PDB file of C-alpha atoms in Angstrom:
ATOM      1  CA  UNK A 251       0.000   0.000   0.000  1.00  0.00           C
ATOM      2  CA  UNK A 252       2.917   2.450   0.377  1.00  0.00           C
ATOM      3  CA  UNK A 253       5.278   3.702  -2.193  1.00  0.00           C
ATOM      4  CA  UNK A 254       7.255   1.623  -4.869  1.00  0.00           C
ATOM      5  CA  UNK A 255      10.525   0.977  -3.496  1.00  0.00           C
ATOM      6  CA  UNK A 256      13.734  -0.413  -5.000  1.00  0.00           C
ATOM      7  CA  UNK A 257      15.497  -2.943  -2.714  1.00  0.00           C
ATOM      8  CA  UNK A 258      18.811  -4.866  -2.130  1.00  0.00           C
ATOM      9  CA  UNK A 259      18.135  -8.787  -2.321  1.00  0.00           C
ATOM     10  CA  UNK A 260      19.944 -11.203  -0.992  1.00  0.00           C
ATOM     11  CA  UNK A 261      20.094 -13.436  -4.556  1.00  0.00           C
ATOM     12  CA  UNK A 262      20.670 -16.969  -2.345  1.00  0.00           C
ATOM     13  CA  UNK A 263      18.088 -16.551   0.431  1.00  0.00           C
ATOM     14  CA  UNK A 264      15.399 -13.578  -1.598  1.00  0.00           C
ATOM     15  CA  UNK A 265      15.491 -11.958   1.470  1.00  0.00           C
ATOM     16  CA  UNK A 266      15.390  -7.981   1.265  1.00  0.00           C
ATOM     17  CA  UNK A 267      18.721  -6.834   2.631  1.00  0.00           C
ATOM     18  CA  UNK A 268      18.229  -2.746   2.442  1.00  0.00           C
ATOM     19  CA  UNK A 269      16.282  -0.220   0.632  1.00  0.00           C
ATOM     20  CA  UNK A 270      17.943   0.988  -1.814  1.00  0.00           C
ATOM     21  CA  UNK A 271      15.668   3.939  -2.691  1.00  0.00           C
ATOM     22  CA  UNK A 272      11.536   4.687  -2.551  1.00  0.00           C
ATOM     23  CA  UNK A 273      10.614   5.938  -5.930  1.00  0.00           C
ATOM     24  CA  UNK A 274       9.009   9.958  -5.960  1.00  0.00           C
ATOM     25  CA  UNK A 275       5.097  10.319  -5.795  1.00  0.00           C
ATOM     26  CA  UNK A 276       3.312   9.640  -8.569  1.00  0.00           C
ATOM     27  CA  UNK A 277       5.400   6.441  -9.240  1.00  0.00           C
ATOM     28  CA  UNK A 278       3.368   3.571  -7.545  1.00  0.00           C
ATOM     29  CA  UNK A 279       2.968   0.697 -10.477  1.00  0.00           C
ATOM     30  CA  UNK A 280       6.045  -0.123 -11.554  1.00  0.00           C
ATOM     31  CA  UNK A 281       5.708  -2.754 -13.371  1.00  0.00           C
ATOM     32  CA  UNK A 282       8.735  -3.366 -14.949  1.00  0.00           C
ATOM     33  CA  UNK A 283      12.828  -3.215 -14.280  1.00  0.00           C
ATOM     34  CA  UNK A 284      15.561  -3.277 -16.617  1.00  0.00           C
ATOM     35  CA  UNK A 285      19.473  -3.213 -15.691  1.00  0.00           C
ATOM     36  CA  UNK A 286      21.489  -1.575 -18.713  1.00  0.00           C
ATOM     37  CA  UNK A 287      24.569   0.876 -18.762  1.00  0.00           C
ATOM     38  CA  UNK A 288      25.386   0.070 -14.920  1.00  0.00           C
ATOM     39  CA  UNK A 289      21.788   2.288 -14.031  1.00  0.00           C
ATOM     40  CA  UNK A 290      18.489   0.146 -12.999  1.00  0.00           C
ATOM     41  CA  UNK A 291      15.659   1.546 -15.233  1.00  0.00           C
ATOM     42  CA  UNK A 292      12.168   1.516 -13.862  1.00  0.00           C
ATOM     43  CA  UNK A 293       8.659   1.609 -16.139  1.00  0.00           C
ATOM     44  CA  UNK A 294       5.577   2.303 -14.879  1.00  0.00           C
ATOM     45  CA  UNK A 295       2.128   2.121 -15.711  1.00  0.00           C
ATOM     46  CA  UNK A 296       1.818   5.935 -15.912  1.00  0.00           C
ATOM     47  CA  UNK A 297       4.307   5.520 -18.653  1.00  0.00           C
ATOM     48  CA  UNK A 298       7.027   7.133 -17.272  1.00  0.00           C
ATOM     49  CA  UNK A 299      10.865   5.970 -17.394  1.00  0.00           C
ATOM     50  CA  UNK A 300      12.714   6.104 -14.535  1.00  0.00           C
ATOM     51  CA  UNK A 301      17.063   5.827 -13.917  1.00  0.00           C
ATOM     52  CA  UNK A 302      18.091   4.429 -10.817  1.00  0.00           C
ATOM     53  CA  UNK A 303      21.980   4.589  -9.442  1.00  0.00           C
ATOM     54  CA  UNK A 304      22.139   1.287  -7.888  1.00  0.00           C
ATOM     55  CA  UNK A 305      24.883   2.674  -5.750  1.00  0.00           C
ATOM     56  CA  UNK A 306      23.642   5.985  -3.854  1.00  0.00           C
ATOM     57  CA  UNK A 307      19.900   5.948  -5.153  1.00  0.00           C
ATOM     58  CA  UNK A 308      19.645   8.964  -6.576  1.00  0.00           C
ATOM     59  CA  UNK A 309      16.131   8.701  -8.726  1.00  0.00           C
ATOM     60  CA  UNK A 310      15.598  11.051 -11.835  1.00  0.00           C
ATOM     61  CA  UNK A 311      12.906  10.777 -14.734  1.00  0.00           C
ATOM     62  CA  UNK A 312      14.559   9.794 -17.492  1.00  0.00           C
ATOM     63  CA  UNK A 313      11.042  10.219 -20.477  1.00  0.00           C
ATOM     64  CA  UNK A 314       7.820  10.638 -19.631  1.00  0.00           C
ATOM     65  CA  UNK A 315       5.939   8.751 -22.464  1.00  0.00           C
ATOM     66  CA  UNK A 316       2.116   7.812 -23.218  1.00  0.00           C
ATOM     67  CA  UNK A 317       2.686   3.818 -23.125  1.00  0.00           C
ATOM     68  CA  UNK A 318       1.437   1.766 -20.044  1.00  0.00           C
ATOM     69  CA  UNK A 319       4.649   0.099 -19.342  1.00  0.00           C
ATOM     70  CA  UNK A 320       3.041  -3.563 -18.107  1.00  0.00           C
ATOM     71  CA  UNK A 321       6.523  -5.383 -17.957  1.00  0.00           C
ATOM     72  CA  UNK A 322      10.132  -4.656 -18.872  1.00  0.00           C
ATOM     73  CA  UNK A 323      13.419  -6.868 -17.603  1.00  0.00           C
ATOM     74  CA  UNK A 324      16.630  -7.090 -19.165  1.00  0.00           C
ATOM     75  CA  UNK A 325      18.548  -8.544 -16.336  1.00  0.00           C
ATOM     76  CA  UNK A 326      18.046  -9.484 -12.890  1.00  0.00           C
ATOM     77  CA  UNK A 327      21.412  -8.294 -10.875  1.00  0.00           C
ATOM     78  CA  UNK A 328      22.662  -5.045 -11.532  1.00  0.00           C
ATOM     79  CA  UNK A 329      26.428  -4.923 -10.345  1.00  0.00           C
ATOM     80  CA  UNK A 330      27.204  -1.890  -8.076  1.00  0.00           C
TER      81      UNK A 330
END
């Protein structure tokens, strides 16, 4: 019920180590996460596109488009 959040995962156990960042109002269905260019991209329903530095956090919208992003994954571990 509270806002989308982007967490650290422990890949043998599944268990959520940390939060790595909540995403900013107005971002609640994401539905979709892609690792590319050492950034974690997030899609969501609203269509917006969202970059991600898997190391400090730091959130900014990347396009605002008029697709309903319903799934998106390119890979599942994004090194730090």
């Amino acid at each position: 019920g509270g806002p989308d959040q982007i967490v650290r995962v422990d890949p043998l156990t599944g268990e959520a180590l940390s939060v790595l960042t909540t995403l900013p109002t107005g971002y609640t269905s994401v539905w979709g996460l892609a690792g590319w260019d050492d950034a974690i991209y997030a899609f969501d329903s609203s269509g917006g596109i969202l970059r991600i530095d898997p190391i400090g956090g730091l959130t900014t919208e990347v396009l605002s488009t008029n697709h309903s992003w319903w799934g998106a994954g390119v890979v599942t571990i994004v090194p730090p």
